[in-house]
Coordinates of C-alpha atoms in Angstrom, one line a residue:
X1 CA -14.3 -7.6 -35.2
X2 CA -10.8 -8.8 -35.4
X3 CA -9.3 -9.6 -32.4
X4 CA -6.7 -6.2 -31.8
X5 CA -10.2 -4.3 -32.6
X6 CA -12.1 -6.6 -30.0
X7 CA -9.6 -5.9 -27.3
X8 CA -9.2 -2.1 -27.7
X9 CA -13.1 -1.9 -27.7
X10 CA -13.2 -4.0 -24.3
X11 CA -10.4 -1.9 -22.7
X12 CA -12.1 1.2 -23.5
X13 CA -15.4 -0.1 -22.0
X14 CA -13.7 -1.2 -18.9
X15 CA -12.5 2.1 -18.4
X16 CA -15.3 3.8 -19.0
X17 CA -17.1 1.4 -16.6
X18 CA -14.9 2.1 -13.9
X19 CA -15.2 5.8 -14.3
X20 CA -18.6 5.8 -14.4
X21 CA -18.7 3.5 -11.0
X22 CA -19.6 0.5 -12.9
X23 CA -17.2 -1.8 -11.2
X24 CA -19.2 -5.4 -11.8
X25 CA -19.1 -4.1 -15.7
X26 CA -16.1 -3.4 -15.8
X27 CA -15.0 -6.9 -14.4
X28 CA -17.1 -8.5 -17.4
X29 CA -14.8 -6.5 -19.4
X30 CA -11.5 -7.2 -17.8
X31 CA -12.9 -11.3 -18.2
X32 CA -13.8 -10.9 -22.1
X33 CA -9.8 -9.6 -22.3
X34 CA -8.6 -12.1 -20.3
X35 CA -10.3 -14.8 -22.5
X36 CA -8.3 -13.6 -25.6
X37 CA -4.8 -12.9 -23.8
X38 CA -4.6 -15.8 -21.1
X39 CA -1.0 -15.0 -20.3
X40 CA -1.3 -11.5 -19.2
X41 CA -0.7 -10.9 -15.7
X42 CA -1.8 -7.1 -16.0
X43 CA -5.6 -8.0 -16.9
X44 CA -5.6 -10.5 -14.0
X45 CA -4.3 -8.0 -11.6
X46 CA -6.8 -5.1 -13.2
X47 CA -9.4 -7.8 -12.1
X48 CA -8.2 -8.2 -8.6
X49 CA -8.3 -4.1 -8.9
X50 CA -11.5 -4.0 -9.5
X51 CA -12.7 -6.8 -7.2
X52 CA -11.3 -5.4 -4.6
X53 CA -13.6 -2.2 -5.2
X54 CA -16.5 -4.2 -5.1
X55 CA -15.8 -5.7 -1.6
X56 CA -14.6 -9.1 -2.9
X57 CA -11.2 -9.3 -0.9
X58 CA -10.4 -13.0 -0.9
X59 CA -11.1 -13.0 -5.1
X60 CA -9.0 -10.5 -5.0
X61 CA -6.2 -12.3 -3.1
X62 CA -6.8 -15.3 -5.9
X63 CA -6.3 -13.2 -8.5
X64 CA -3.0 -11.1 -7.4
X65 CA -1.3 -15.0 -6.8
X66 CA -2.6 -15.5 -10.4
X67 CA -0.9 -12.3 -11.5
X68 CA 2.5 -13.2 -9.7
X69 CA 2.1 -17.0 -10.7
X70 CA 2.2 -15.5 -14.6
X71 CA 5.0 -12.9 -13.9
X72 CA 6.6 -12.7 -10.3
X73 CA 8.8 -9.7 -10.9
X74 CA 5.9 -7.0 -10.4
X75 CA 6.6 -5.0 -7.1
X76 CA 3.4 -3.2 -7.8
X77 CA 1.2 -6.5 -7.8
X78 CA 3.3 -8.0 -4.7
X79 CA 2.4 -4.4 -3.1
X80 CA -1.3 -4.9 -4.0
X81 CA -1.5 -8.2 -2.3
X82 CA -0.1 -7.6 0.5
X83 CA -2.2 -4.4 1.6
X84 CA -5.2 -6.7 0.6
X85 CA -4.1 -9.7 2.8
X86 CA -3.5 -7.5 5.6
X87 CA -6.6 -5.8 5.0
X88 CA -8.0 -9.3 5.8
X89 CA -6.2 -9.7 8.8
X90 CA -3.3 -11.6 7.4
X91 CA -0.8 -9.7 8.6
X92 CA 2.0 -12.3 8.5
X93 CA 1.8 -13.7 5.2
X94 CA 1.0 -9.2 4.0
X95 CA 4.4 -8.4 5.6
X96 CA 6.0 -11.7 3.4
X97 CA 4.4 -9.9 0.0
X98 CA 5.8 -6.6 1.2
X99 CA 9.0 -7.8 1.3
X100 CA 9.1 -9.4 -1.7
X101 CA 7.7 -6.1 -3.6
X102 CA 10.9 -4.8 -1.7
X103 CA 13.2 -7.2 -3.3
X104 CA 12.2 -6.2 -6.1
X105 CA 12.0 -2.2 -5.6
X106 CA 14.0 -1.1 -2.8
X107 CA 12.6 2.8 -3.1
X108 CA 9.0 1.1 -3.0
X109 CA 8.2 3.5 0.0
X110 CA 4.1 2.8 0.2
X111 CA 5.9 -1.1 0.4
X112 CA 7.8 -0.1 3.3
X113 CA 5.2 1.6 4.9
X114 CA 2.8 -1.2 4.4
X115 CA 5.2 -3.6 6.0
X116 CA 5.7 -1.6 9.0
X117 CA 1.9 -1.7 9.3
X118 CA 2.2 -5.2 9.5
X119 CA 5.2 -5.7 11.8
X120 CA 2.9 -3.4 14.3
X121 CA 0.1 -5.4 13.7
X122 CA 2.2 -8.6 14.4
X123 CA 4.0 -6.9 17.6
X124 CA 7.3 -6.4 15.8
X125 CA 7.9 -3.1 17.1
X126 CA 11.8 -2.9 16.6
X127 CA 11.2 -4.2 12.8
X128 CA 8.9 -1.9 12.3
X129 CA 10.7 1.0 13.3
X130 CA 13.2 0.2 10.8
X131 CA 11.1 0.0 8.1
X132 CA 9.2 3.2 9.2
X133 CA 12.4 4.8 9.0
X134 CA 13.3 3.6 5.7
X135 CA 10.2 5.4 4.5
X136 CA 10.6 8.7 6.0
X137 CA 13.7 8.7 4.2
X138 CA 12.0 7.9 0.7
X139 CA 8.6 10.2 1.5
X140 CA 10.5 13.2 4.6
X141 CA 7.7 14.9 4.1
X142 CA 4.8 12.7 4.2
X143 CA 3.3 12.6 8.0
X144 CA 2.1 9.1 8.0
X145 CA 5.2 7.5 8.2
X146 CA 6.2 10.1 10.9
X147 CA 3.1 9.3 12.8
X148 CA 3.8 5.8 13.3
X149 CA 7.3 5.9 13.6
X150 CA 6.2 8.1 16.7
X151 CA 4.0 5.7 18.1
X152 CA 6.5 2.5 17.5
X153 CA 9.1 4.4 20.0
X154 CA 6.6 4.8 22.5
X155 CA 5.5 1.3 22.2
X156 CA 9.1 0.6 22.2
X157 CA 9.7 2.6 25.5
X158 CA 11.8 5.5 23.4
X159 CA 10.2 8.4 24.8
X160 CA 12.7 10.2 23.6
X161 CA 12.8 9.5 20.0
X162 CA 9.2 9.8 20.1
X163 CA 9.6 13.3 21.1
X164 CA 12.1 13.8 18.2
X165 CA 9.4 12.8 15.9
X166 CA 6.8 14.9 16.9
X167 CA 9.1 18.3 17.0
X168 CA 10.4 17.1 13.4
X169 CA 6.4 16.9 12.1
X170 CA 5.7 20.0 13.9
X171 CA 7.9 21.9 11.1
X172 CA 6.2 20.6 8.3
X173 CA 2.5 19.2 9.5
X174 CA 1.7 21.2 12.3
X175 CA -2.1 19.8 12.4
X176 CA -0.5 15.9 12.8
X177 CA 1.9 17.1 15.3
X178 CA -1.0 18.3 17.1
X179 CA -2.7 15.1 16.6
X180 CA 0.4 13.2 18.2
X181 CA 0.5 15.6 21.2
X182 CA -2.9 15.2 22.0
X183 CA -2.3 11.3 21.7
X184 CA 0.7 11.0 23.6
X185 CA 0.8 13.9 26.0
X186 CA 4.1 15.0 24.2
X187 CA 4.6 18.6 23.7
X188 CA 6.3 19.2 20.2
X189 CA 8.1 22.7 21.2
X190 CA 9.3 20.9 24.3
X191 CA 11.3 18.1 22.2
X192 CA 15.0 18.4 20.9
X193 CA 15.9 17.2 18.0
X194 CA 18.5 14.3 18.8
X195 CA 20.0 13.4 14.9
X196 CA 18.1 9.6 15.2
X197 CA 16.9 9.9 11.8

């Protein structure tokens, strides 16, 4: 086969692979395409993908710095390495690949939340309320920014706010106000909204 034949054929087995749950397949795949386009950051980070899947974190790691050594302007592939890195643990060094995929996409709001994640997970409460807020405003109707944007203020000492929060989520996701209530010993219904957001 010629070699635009060969590499349609190995991208449709990949897929197929990785729908069918075939993850190490599909990685033998991904490794035959990369052998006939080198320079491709996309098949390095499909490999990091899929090793990922199959548990093998630090791989994974390799291969999305691979992927940004080739092409460093990929918010999506700075995204993907740093919810892996902090997945490991690595929280300081996840929040720096966050904020590069922000550089590079400002309305990246799973980036945002990922790097709040981080800043909690590094005790940078007052950082991470910032970029908690940032991605309420991108996703208002998502509750998991809401949530821990809720916690941050109580962590933070900002009762207050906190109770803001939690009446705000009440509108929209009753069941996660709920959640928070039960959590924090807030009562939604007894919060007023304050215009902090």
């Amino acid at each position: 086969m010629g070699k635009k034949l060969d590499l349609w054929f190995y991208r449709q087995m990949a897929i197929w692979c990785l729908l069918l749950k075939r993850d190490a397949q599909a990685v033998e795949y991904w490794e035959r395409i990369r052998v006939l386009t080198p320079g491709d950051a996309t098949v390095v980070a499909s490999i990091a993908h899929t090793k990922v899947g199959l548990g093998h974190r630090a791989e994974a790691i390799a291969l999305f710095r691979q992927a940004l050594d080739i092409d460093p302007a990929q918010p999506g592939n700075w995204f993907n390495l740093g919810y892996v890195l902090d997945d490991m643990g690595e929280h300081e060094e996840a929040a720096v690949a966050f904020r590069h995929a922000l550089d590079l996409d400002g309305k990246l709001d799973r980036a945002w939340y990922g790097l709040a994640l981080s800043l909690i997970k590094c005790g940078k409460m007052e950082e991470a309320v910032a970029a908690l807020k940032r991605n309420t405003e991108l996703q208002p109707m998502s509750p998991y920014g809401w949530y821990q944007l809720a916690h941050a203020y109580l962590r933070l000492g900002q009762r207050d706010k906190a109770e803001s929060v939690i009446h705000r989520l009440a509108k929209f996701e009753p069941k996660v106000a709920l959640q928070l209530e039960q959590e924090t010993g807030i009562k939604a219904g007894a919060a007023r909204p304050t215009g902090i957001f």
